[in-house]
Amino acid sequence: MDRVGNFIGWLFTKDNVNFNVKLVKEGLATVSDNLSERHEYFNEITSAEKEAKESAKNLWALPGFQKSAQQTEEEVEVLDMDSSSERRINLIGAVVTEVGDNLKFYVQHTQDGPKVELLMSRLQENISKMIPATLAAIKPGEIVACKFSLDNQWYRAKVEKKVAPNQYQVYYIDYGNREKVSLNDICQLPGEFSLSSFPPNCHEYLLAFVKSPPRDDLKQDAREYFAHEILNKTFNLNFEYKIGGASAVSLFTTDEVDVGLTLVRNGKLLVQPRKEPKFKSVLEKYHAAELQAKTSRLNIWCYGDITEDPHWALSRERREGIFPNWKLWVRENLPKRFCIVLKTSNHYWYYS
């Protein structure tokens, strides 16, 4: 039995053929990292996996597929092992203006509200004085004025790259969102609105103590749910630690509800372990919430423990598009009058 009550075992046909080994040999499954070398079928199933890998069968034919746990973040984790043994709480008010991938989000600090309003007001007043940009003048990294497509208002933006002969991808430095803008909607930014006069009002953060689930479709679902819960709303944030150059923070509602903890409790996100002693008590709450979601089979846990095979990150749609006949293969190779639950990494299929 696994940690949430699913039966995990070996399936044999009436001819005493090990069906687990057969799936691995066909490249439709991989060997679990939890399988002990002392297990009686270890050599047989690992040899089958090696054969499927060398023959590039099914899974092993996928570009870039390899049997290793995928990192949910490309950035390097930085441990905050300072002299303080206690977690510091210093809440800062913020409005969430944009949500990105991998639990990144962008905010404006509420204390900067008057400054942002002044900047936007003066920028709109100076539209008639702005000089339209030319192809020769626009270069990646340049700060310009752009007309945002949703409200036709002008905002400061950083040119990221050229995507078409007269179109550029820009990043709005005061709000955190991106879009593709026509050359006709780009103007040179007057000097009075430069970064030296008005530093960017948008700040990028990561949600602390949590990580996205390993599958692509679940990651997208988590991102959409996260955005729905926080976008354009006011929160209090608390700095916790750094991952690479990004700051990881906890988010609290005005009612002091921990957003990350709530998402874990609802079965939308996983807990991201930390080694710092000062985070022990808060992580105990997070792990308890994760266990509650897991035993209740909420959302990402609805088919079992998705953390058992973290190397499997393909969505159902992508997998079935790659080997559309795999179900037929199972039916042809499995004797009739069987009722099984087939577990291939993070996915479960029911047959009878």
mmCIF file of C-alpha atoms in Angstrom:
data_model
loop_
_atom_site.group_PDB
_atom_site.id
_atom_site.type_symbol
_atom_site.label_atom_id
_atom_site.label_comp_id
_atom_site.label_asym_id
_atom_site.label_seq_id
_atom_site.Cartn_x
_atom_site.Cartn_y
_atom_site.Cartn_z
ATOM 1 C CA MET A 1 0.000 0.000 0.000
ATOM 2 C CA ASP A 2 1.229 3.524 -0.697
ATOM 3 C CA ARG A 3 0.874 6.446 1.697
ATOM 4 C CA VAL A 4 -2.697 7.215 0.629
ATOM 5 C CA GLY A 5 -4.064 3.680 0.512
ATOM 6 C CA ASN A 6 -3.453 2.608 -3.100
ATOM 7 C CA PHE A 7 -2.392 -0.996 -3.649
ATOM 8 C CA ILE A 8 0.987 -1.149 -5.386
ATOM 9 C CA GLY A 9 2.195 -4.598 -6.434
ATOM 10 C CA TRP A 10 3.224 -6.980 -9.188
ATOM 11 C CA LEU A 11 0.763 -8.199 -11.808
ATOM 12 C CA PHE A 12 1.136 -11.608 -13.466
ATOM 13 C CA THR A 13 -0.801 -13.087 -16.368
ATOM 14 C CA LYS A 14 -2.199 -16.628 -16.222
ATOM 15 C CA ASP A 15 0.943 -17.708 -18.095
ATOM 16 C CA ASN A 16 3.006 -16.317 -15.200
ATOM 17 C CA VAL A 17 4.357 -13.392 -17.255
ATOM 18 C CA ASN A 18 5.388 -10.423 -15.119
ATOM 19 C CA PHE A 19 3.257 -7.615 -16.578
ATOM 20 C CA ASN A 20 5.240 -4.890 -14.754
ATOM 21 C CA VAL A 21 8.397 -6.031 -16.519
ATOM 22 C CA LYS A 22 6.571 -6.227 -19.831
ATOM 23 C CA LEU A 23 5.400 -2.605 -19.571
ATOM 24 C CA VAL A 24 8.925 -1.427 -18.763
ATOM 25 C CA LYS A 25 10.380 -3.499 -21.614
ATOM 26 C CA GLU A 26 8.011 -1.786 -24.064
ATOM 27 C CA GLY A 27 9.033 1.656 -22.806
ATOM 28 C CA LEU A 28 5.558 2.391 -21.420
ATOM 29 C CA ALA A 29 6.748 2.685 -17.831
ATOM 30 C CA THR A 30 9.990 3.192 -15.903
ATOM 31 C CA VAL A 31 11.439 1.568 -12.802
ATOM 32 C CA SER A 32 10.567 3.294 -9.551
ATOM 33 C CA ASP A 33 13.504 4.755 -7.643
ATOM 34 C CA ASN A 34 12.012 3.189 -4.521
ATOM 35 C CA LEU A 35 12.611 -0.382 -5.748
ATOM 36 C CA SER A 36 15.279 -2.056 -3.618
ATOM 37 C CA GLU A 37 18.238 -3.748 -5.280
ATOM 38 C CA ARG A 38 17.535 -6.755 -3.066
ATOM 39 C CA HIS A 39 14.082 -7.273 -4.576
ATOM 40 C CA GLU A 40 13.721 -10.566 -6.426
ATOM 41 C CA TYR A 41 12.616 -8.851 -9.664
ATOM 42 C CA PHE A 42 15.130 -5.981 -9.527
ATOM 43 C CA ASN A 43 17.613 -7.377 -12.058
ATOM 44 C CA GLU A 44 14.895 -8.480 -14.452
ATOM 45 C CA ILE A 45 13.036 -5.179 -14.510
ATOM 46 C CA THR A 46 16.160 -2.977 -14.642
ATOM 47 C CA SER A 47 17.460 -5.045 -17.559
ATOM 48 C CA ALA A 48 14.118 -4.542 -19.302
ATOM 49 C CA GLU A 49 14.384 -0.796 -18.764
ATOM 50 C CA LYS A 50 17.929 -0.738 -20.137
ATOM 51 C CA GLU A 51 16.765 -2.627 -23.239
ATOM 52 C CA ALA A 52 13.854 -0.198 -23.817
ATOM 53 C CA LYS A 53 16.151 2.787 -23.333
ATOM 54 C CA GLU A 54 18.779 1.493 -25.781
ATOM 55 C CA SER A 55 16.048 0.722 -28.319
ATOM 56 C CA ALA A 56 14.456 4.174 -27.801
ATOM 57 C CA LYS A 57 11.002 2.683 -27.296
ATOM 58 C CA ASN A 58 8.008 4.923 -26.601
ATOM 59 C CA LEU A 59 8.960 7.064 -23.564
ATOM 60 C CA TRP A 60 12.656 6.808 -24.375
ATOM 61 C CA ALA A 61 12.033 8.153 -27.881
ATOM 62 C CA LEU A 62 10.872 11.493 -26.473
ATOM 63 C CA PRO A 63 13.340 14.353 -27.026
ATOM 64 C CA GLY A 64 15.103 15.158 -23.787
ATOM 65 C CA PHE A 65 13.388 12.428 -21.740
ATOM 66 C CA GLN A 66 15.634 10.967 -19.078
ATOM 67 C CA LYS A 67 15.016 9.117 -15.871
ATOM 68 C CA SER A 68 15.868 11.772 -13.350
ATOM 69 C CA ALA A 69 13.858 13.970 -11.017
ATOM 70 C CA GLN A 70 13.039 17.285 -12.634
ATOM 71 C CA GLN A 71 13.745 20.521 -10.798
ATOM 72 C CA THR A 72 10.676 22.683 -10.534
ATOM 73 C CA GLU A 73 12.881 25.753 -10.457
ATOM 74 C CA GLU A 74 15.968 26.393 -12.561
ATOM 75 C CA GLU A 75 17.351 28.810 -10.013
ATOM 76 C CA VAL A 76 19.798 27.681 -7.353
ATOM 77 C CA GLU A 77 18.440 27.541 -3.828
ATOM 78 C CA VAL A 78 20.158 29.794 -1.319
ATOM 79 C CA LEU A 79 20.022 28.747 2.330
ATOM 80 C CA ASP A 80 19.451 31.515 4.840
ATOM 81 C CA MET A 81 21.529 30.114 7.712
ATOM 82 C CA ASP A 82 21.990 33.390 9.557
ATOM 83 C CA SER A 83 22.519 33.862 13.273
ATOM 84 C CA SER A 84 18.808 34.330 13.911
ATOM 85 C CA SER A 85 17.068 31.195 15.169
ATOM 86 C CA GLU A 86 13.615 32.682 14.717
ATOM 87 C CA ARG A 87 11.642 33.450 11.620
ATOM 88 C CA ARG A 88 11.291 37.192 11.174
ATOM 89 C CA ILE A 89 7.881 38.717 10.517
ATOM 90 C CA ASN A 90 7.912 42.135 8.854
ATOM 91 C CA LEU A 91 4.759 42.523 6.783
ATOM 92 C CA ILE A 92 4.635 44.823 3.746
ATOM 93 C CA GLY A 93 1.381 45.766 2.023
ATOM 94 C CA ALA A 94 1.226 45.005 -1.701
ATOM 95 C CA VAL A 95 -1.182 44.798 -4.641
ATOM 96 C CA VAL A 96 -0.647 41.860 -7.009
ATOM 97 C CA THR A 97 -0.502 43.146 -10.599
ATOM 98 C CA GLU A 98 0.575 40.047 -12.549
ATOM 99 C CA VAL A 99 1.104 36.284 -12.110
ATOM 100 C CA GLY A 100 3.791 34.392 -14.037
ATOM 101 C CA ASP A 101 4.983 30.799 -14.330
ATOM 102 C CA ASN A 102 6.553 28.715 -11.547
ATOM 103 C CA LEU A 103 4.680 30.618 -8.816
ATOM 104 C CA LYS A 104 6.238 33.961 -9.697
ATOM 105 C CA PHE A 105 4.108 37.041 -9.204
ATOM 106 C CA TYR A 106 4.521 40.797 -9.436
ATOM 107 C CA VAL A 107 3.355 43.449 -7.015
ATOM 108 C CA GLN A 108 3.309 47.154 -6.334
ATOM 109 C CA HIS A 109 3.979 48.031 -2.703
ATOM 110 C CA THR A 110 1.038 49.957 -1.284
ATOM 111 C CA GLN A 111 3.393 52.553 0.172
ATOM 112 C CA ASP A 112 4.343 53.439 -3.414
ATOM 113 C CA GLY A 113 0.715 54.033 -4.411
ATOM 114 C CA PRO A 114 0.848 57.856 -4.483
ATOM 115 C CA LYS A 115 4.077 57.778 -6.489
ATOM 116 C CA VAL A 116 2.562 55.402 -9.069
ATOM 117 C CA GLU A 117 -0.545 57.575 -9.420
ATOM 118 C CA LEU A 118 1.577 60.678 -9.946
ATOM 119 C CA LEU A 119 3.713 58.945 -12.559
ATOM 120 C CA MET A 120 0.708 57.622 -14.509
ATOM 121 C CA SER A 121 -1.100 60.967 -14.383
ATOM 122 C CA ARG A 122 1.867 62.932 -15.667
ATOM 123 C CA LEU A 123 2.586 60.319 -18.341
ATOM 124 C CA GLN A 124 -0.945 60.577 -19.794
ATOM 125 C CA GLU A 125 -0.710 64.391 -19.776
ATOM 126 C CA ASN A 126 2.465 64.291 -21.874
ATOM 127 C CA ILE A 127 1.220 61.953 -24.608
ATOM 128 C CA SER A 128 0.906 64.755 -27.162
ATOM 129 C CA LYS A 129 4.555 65.717 -26.587
ATOM 130 C CA MET A 130 5.929 62.230 -27.132
ATOM 131 C CA ILE A 131 7.908 61.435 -30.262
ATOM 132 C CA PRO A 132 6.838 58.264 -32.135
ATOM 133 C CA ALA A 133 9.552 55.624 -32.113
ATOM 134 C CA THR A 134 11.341 54.563 -35.282
ATOM 135 C CA LEU A 135 12.760 51.175 -36.255
ATOM 136 C CA ALA A 136 16.294 52.517 -35.922
ATOM 137 C CA ALA A 137 15.640 53.900 -32.436
ATOM 138 C CA ILE A 138 14.141 50.756 -30.879
ATOM 139 C CA LYS A 139 16.649 48.346 -29.388
ATOM 140 C CA PRO A 140 16.311 45.521 -26.833
ATOM 141 C CA GLY A 141 16.687 46.873 -23.316
ATOM 142 C CA GLU A 142 15.471 50.380 -24.158
ATOM 143 C CA ILE A 143 12.824 51.973 -21.899
ATOM 144 C CA VAL A 144 9.958 53.390 -23.971
ATOM 145 C CA ALA A 145 6.317 54.461 -23.658
ATOM 146 C CA CYS A 146 3.756 51.909 -24.922
ATOM 147 C CA LYS A 147 0.014 51.933 -25.406
ATOM 148 C CA PHE A 148 -1.469 48.978 -23.530
ATOM 149 C CA SER A 149 -3.961 47.056 -25.678
ATOM 150 C CA LEU A 150 -6.620 46.509 -22.983
ATOM 151 C CA ASP A 151 -7.202 50.130 -21.943
ATOM 152 C CA ASN A 152 -5.372 52.221 -24.599
ATOM 153 C CA GLN A 153 -3.445 53.999 -21.847
ATOM 154 C CA TRP A 154 0.294 54.689 -22.015
ATOM 155 C CA TYR A 155 2.781 53.006 -19.691
ATOM 156 C CA ARG A 156 6.519 52.679 -19.344
ATOM 157 C CA ALA A 157 7.918 49.491 -20.835
ATOM 158 C CA LYS A 158 11.200 47.754 -21.538
ATOM 159 C CA VAL A 159 11.753 46.442 -25.069
ATOM 160 C CA GLU A 160 12.662 42.743 -24.813
ATOM 161 C CA LYS A 161 12.872 41.573 -28.418
ATOM 162 C CA LYS A 162 11.632 42.037 -31.957
ATOM 163 C CA VAL A 163 9.000 39.433 -32.881
ATOM 164 C CA ALA A 164 7.925 40.697 -36.346
ATOM 165 C CA PRO A 165 9.008 43.412 -38.822
ATOM 166 C CA ASN A 166 6.962 46.081 -36.992
ATOM 167 C CA GLN A 167 6.198 44.376 -33.706
ATOM 168 C CA TYR A 168 8.035 44.037 -30.382
ATOM 169 C CA GLN A 169 7.606 42.147 -27.135
ATOM 170 C CA VAL A 170 7.709 44.540 -24.191
ATOM 171 C CA TYR A 171 7.709 44.234 -20.409
ATOM 172 C CA TYR A 172 5.723 46.838 -18.456
ATOM 173 C CA ILE A 173 8.179 47.779 -15.726
ATOM 174 C CA ASP A 174 5.571 49.222 -13.333
ATOM 175 C CA TYR A 175 3.130 46.289 -13.529
ATOM 176 C CA GLY A 176 5.015 43.111 -14.495
ATOM 177 C CA ASN A 177 2.975 42.029 -17.508
ATOM 178 C CA ARG A 178 4.172 41.472 -21.073
ATOM 179 C CA GLU A 179 2.615 41.822 -24.508
ATOM 180 C CA LYS A 180 3.447 42.235 -28.185
ATOM 181 C CA VAL A 181 3.116 45.833 -29.341
ATOM 182 C CA SER A 182 2.989 47.383 -32.796
ATOM 183 C CA LEU A 183 5.566 50.015 -33.708
ATOM 184 C CA ASN A 184 2.699 52.511 -34.030
ATOM 185 C CA ASP A 185 1.975 52.113 -30.300
ATOM 186 C CA ILE A 186 5.531 52.856 -29.148
ATOM 187 C CA CYS A 187 6.959 56.309 -28.381
ATOM 188 C CA GLN A 188 10.253 57.581 -27.061
ATOM 189 C CA LEU A 189 10.049 58.132 -23.316
ATOM 190 C CA PRO A 190 10.654 61.738 -22.168
ATOM 191 C CA GLY A 191 13.637 62.135 -19.862
ATOM 192 C CA GLU A 192 11.504 63.217 -16.909
ATOM 193 C CA PHE A 193 10.080 59.652 -16.762
ATOM 194 C CA SER A 194 13.444 57.879 -16.845
ATOM 195 C CA LEU A 195 14.447 55.187 -14.360
ATOM 196 C CA SER A 196 16.672 57.640 -12.517
ATOM 197 C CA SER A 197 13.644 59.867 -11.863
ATOM 198 C CA PHE A 198 11.112 57.067 -11.293
ATOM 199 C CA PRO A 199 12.547 53.615 -10.489
ATOM 200 C CA PRO A 200 10.366 50.632 -11.568
ATOM 201 C CA ASN A 201 7.341 50.268 -9.315
ATOM 202 C CA CYS A 202 6.920 46.538 -9.931
ATOM 203 C CA HIS A 203 8.595 43.921 -7.729
ATOM 204 C CA GLU A 204 8.984 40.233 -8.606
ATOM 205 C CA TYR A 205 8.548 37.542 -5.943
ATOM 206 C CA LEU A 206 8.151 33.779 -5.558
ATOM 207 C CA LEU A 207 5.629 32.122 -3.249
ATOM 208 C CA ALA A 208 7.604 30.629 -0.345
ATOM 209 C CA PHE A 209 7.460 27.070 1.066
ATOM 210 C CA VAL A 210 5.593 25.641 -1.938
ATOM 211 C CA LYS A 211 6.292 24.230 -5.390
ATOM 212 C CA SER A 212 4.231 23.297 -8.420
ATOM 213 C CA PRO A 213 3.226 19.677 -9.082
ATOM 214 C CA PRO A 214 5.474 17.785 -11.542
ATOM 215 C CA ARG A 215 3.020 17.325 -14.428
ATOM 216 C CA ASP A 216 2.626 20.028 -17.080
ATOM 217 C CA ASP A 217 -1.186 20.019 -16.980
ATOM 218 C CA LEU A 218 -1.250 20.247 -13.185
ATOM 219 C CA LYS A 219 1.276 23.094 -13.267
ATOM 220 C CA GLN A 220 -0.985 25.044 -15.609
ATOM 221 C CA ASP A 221 -4.012 24.341 -13.434
ATOM 222 C CA ALA A 222 -2.087 25.514 -10.350
ATOM 223 C CA ARG A 223 -0.993 28.694 -12.132
ATOM 224 C CA GLU A 224 -4.556 29.552 -13.181
ATOM 225 C CA TYR A 225 -5.912 28.846 -9.697
ATOM 226 C CA PHE A 226 -3.125 30.894 -8.089
ATOM 227 C CA ALA A 227 -3.828 33.817 -10.434
ATOM 228 C CA HIS A 228 -7.552 33.648 -9.725
ATOM 229 C CA GLU A 229 -6.905 33.803 -5.984
ATOM 230 C CA ILE A 230 -4.441 36.724 -5.881
ATOM 231 C CA LEU A 231 -4.534 38.863 -9.053
ATOM 232 C CA ASN A 232 -5.469 42.523 -8.476
ATOM 233 C CA LYS A 233 -5.954 41.920 -4.752
ATOM 234 C CA THR A 234 -4.202 43.441 -1.732
ATOM 235 C CA PHE A 235 -2.061 41.279 0.559
ATOM 236 C CA ASN A 236 0.612 41.512 3.198
ATOM 237 C CA LEU A 237 3.865 39.830 2.241
ATOM 238 C CA ASN A 238 6.738 38.642 4.412
ATOM 239 C CA PHE A 239 10.237 37.981 3.085
ATOM 240 C CA GLU A 240 11.407 34.431 3.870
ATOM 241 C CA TYR A 241 14.471 33.479 1.762
ATOM 242 C CA LYS A 242 16.048 33.773 -1.694
ATOM 243 C CA ILE A 243 16.123 31.397 -4.664
ATOM 244 C CA GLY A 244 18.797 32.602 -7.034
ATOM 245 C CA GLY A 245 18.213 36.321 -7.372
ATOM 246 C CA ALA A 246 14.505 36.144 -6.563
ATOM 247 C CA SER A 247 12.955 36.734 -3.144
ATOM 248 C CA ALA A 248 10.545 34.100 -1.833
ATOM 249 C CA VAL A 249 7.770 35.540 0.325
ATOM 250 C CA SER A 250 4.708 34.394 2.224
ATOM 251 C CA LEU A 251 1.397 36.020 1.290
ATOM 252 C CA PHE A 252 -1.257 36.815 3.868
ATOM 253 C CA THR A 253 -4.749 38.153 3.289
ATOM 254 C CA THR A 254 -6.007 41.106 5.289
ATOM 255 C CA ASP A 255 -7.665 38.468 7.532
ATOM 256 C CA GLU A 256 -4.200 36.938 8.184
ATOM 257 C CA VAL A 257 -4.874 33.820 6.098
ATOM 258 C CA ASP A 258 -1.681 32.244 4.683
ATOM 259 C CA VAL A 259 -2.245 31.913 0.921
ATOM 260 C CA GLY A 260 0.467 29.292 0.358
ATOM 261 C CA LEU A 261 -0.792 27.133 3.207
ATOM 262 C CA THR A 262 -4.335 27.363 1.843
ATOM 263 C CA LEU A 263 -3.233 26.258 -1.627
ATOM 264 C CA VAL A 264 -1.430 23.256 -0.148
ATOM 265 C CA ARG A 265 -4.458 22.368 2.004
ATOM 266 C CA ASN A 266 -6.676 22.527 -1.111
ATOM 267 C CA GLY A 267 -4.436 20.082 -2.949
ATOM 268 C CA LYS A 268 -3.171 22.579 -5.535
ATOM 269 C CA LEU A 269 0.518 22.783 -4.588
ATOM 270 C CA LEU A 270 3.255 20.716 -2.935
ATOM 271 C CA VAL A 271 5.402 21.665 0.047
ATOM 272 C CA GLN A 272 8.936 22.867 -0.732
ATOM 273 C CA PRO A 273 11.206 21.622 2.094
ATOM 274 C CA ARG A 274 13.714 24.010 3.686
ATOM 275 C CA LYS A 275 16.673 23.169 5.917
ATOM 276 C CA GLU A 276 16.789 26.333 8.013
ATOM 277 C CA PRO A 277 15.856 25.615 11.669
ATOM 278 C CA LYS A 278 13.826 28.826 11.910
ATOM 279 C CA PHE A 279 11.311 27.459 9.382
ATOM 280 C CA LYS A 280 10.651 24.219 11.286
ATOM 281 C CA SER A 281 7.389 25.302 12.919
ATOM 282 C CA VAL A 282 5.844 26.846 9.808
ATOM 283 C CA LEU A 283 6.816 23.836 7.674
ATOM 284 C CA GLU A 284 5.169 21.503 10.175
ATOM 285 C CA LYS A 285 1.898 23.298 9.416
ATOM 286 C CA TYR A 286 2.522 23.022 5.688
ATOM 287 C CA HIS A 287 3.319 19.303 5.852
ATOM 288 C CA ALA A 288 0.219 18.692 7.965
ATOM 289 C CA ALA A 289 -1.886 20.536 5.364
ATOM 290 C CA GLU A 290 -0.315 18.493 2.561
ATOM 291 C CA LEU A 291 -1.063 15.228 4.379
ATOM 292 C CA GLN A 292 -4.656 16.354 4.892
ATOM 293 C CA ALA A 293 -5.062 17.079 1.157
ATOM 294 C CA LYS A 294 -3.366 13.796 0.251
ATOM 295 C CA THR A 295 -5.531 11.599 2.478
ATOM 296 C CA SER A 296 -8.644 13.431 1.263
ATOM 297 C CA ARG A 297 -7.498 12.939 -2.375
ATOM 298 C CA LEU A 298 -7.994 16.590 -3.228
ATOM 299 C CA ASN A 299 -7.119 17.864 -6.723
ATOM 300 C CA ILE A 300 -3.511 16.808 -7.528
ATOM 301 C CA TRP A 301 -3.849 13.867 -5.109
ATOM 302 C CA CYS A 302 -7.089 12.502 -6.587
ATOM 303 C CA TYR A 303 -5.369 9.453 -8.162
ATOM 304 C CA GLY A 304 -2.784 8.800 -5.473
ATOM 305 C CA ASP A 305 0.664 10.001 -4.461
ATOM 306 C CA ILE A 306 2.090 12.051 -7.332
ATOM 307 C CA THR A 307 5.453 12.464 -5.587
ATOM 308 C CA GLU A 308 6.457 8.822 -6.021
ATOM 309 C CA ASP A 309 7.773 9.243 -9.574
ATOM 310 C CA PRO A 310 8.780 12.911 -9.967
ATOM 311 C CA HIS A 311 10.574 12.300 -13.286
ATOM 312 C CA TRP A 312 7.254 11.806 -15.102
ATOM 313 C CA ALA A 313 6.081 15.262 -16.146
ATOM 314 C CA LEU A 314 4.170 14.660 -19.368
ATOM 315 C CA SER A 315 0.513 15.557 -19.557
ATOM 316 C CA ARG A 316 -2.056 12.980 -20.597
ATOM 317 C CA GLU A 317 -2.710 14.805 -23.878
ATOM 318 C CA ARG A 318 0.971 14.877 -24.827
ATOM 319 C CA ARG A 319 1.543 11.254 -23.837
ATOM 320 C CA GLU A 320 -1.442 9.882 -25.747
ATOM 321 C CA GLY A 321 -0.490 11.987 -28.759
ATOM 322 C CA ILE A 322 2.915 10.311 -28.807
ATOM 323 C CA PHE A 323 1.755 6.706 -28.437
ATOM 324 C CA PRO A 324 -1.920 6.595 -29.405
ATOM 325 C CA ASN A 325 -1.954 2.779 -29.625
ATOM 326 C CA TRP A 326 -0.601 1.980 -26.178
ATOM 327 C CA LYS A 327 -4.051 1.131 -24.770
ATOM 328 C CA LEU A 328 -4.563 -1.346 -27.616
ATOM 329 C CA TRP A 329 -1.181 -2.884 -26.801
ATOM 330 C CA VAL A 330 -2.235 -3.381 -23.161
ATOM 331 C CA ARG A 331 -5.554 -4.965 -24.141
ATOM 332 C CA GLU A 332 -3.877 -7.365 -26.572
ATOM 333 C CA ASN A 333 -1.240 -8.440 -24.075
ATOM 334 C CA LEU A 334 -3.395 -8.742 -20.967
ATOM 335 C CA PRO A 335 -5.618 -11.836 -20.568
ATOM 336 C CA LYS A 336 -9.373 -11.393 -20.397
ATOM 337 C CA ARG A 337 -11.319 -11.440 -17.125
ATOM 338 C CA PHE A 338 -8.808 -9.238 -15.361
ATOM 339 C CA CYS A 339 -9.696 -6.106 -13.456
ATOM 340 C CA ILE A 340 -6.636 -4.038 -12.675
ATOM 341 C CA VAL A 341 -5.503 -0.576 -11.777
ATOM 342 C CA LEU A 342 -2.503 0.165 -13.957
ATOM 343 C CA LYS A 343 -0.140 2.738 -12.459
ATOM 344 C CA THR A 344 2.412 4.238 -14.839
ATOM 345 C CA SER A 345 4.312 6.903 -12.928
ATOM 346 C CA ASN A 346 1.815 9.617 -11.969
ATOM 347 C CA HIS A 347 -1.104 8.223 -13.964
ATOM 348 C CA TYR A 348 -3.673 5.541 -13.217
ATOM 349 C CA TRP A 349 -5.860 3.699 -15.735
ATOM 350 C CA TYR A 350 -8.624 1.267 -14.934
ATOM 351 C CA TYR A 351 -9.241 -1.839 -17.050
ATOM 352 C CA SER A 352 -11.450 -4.861 -16.870
#
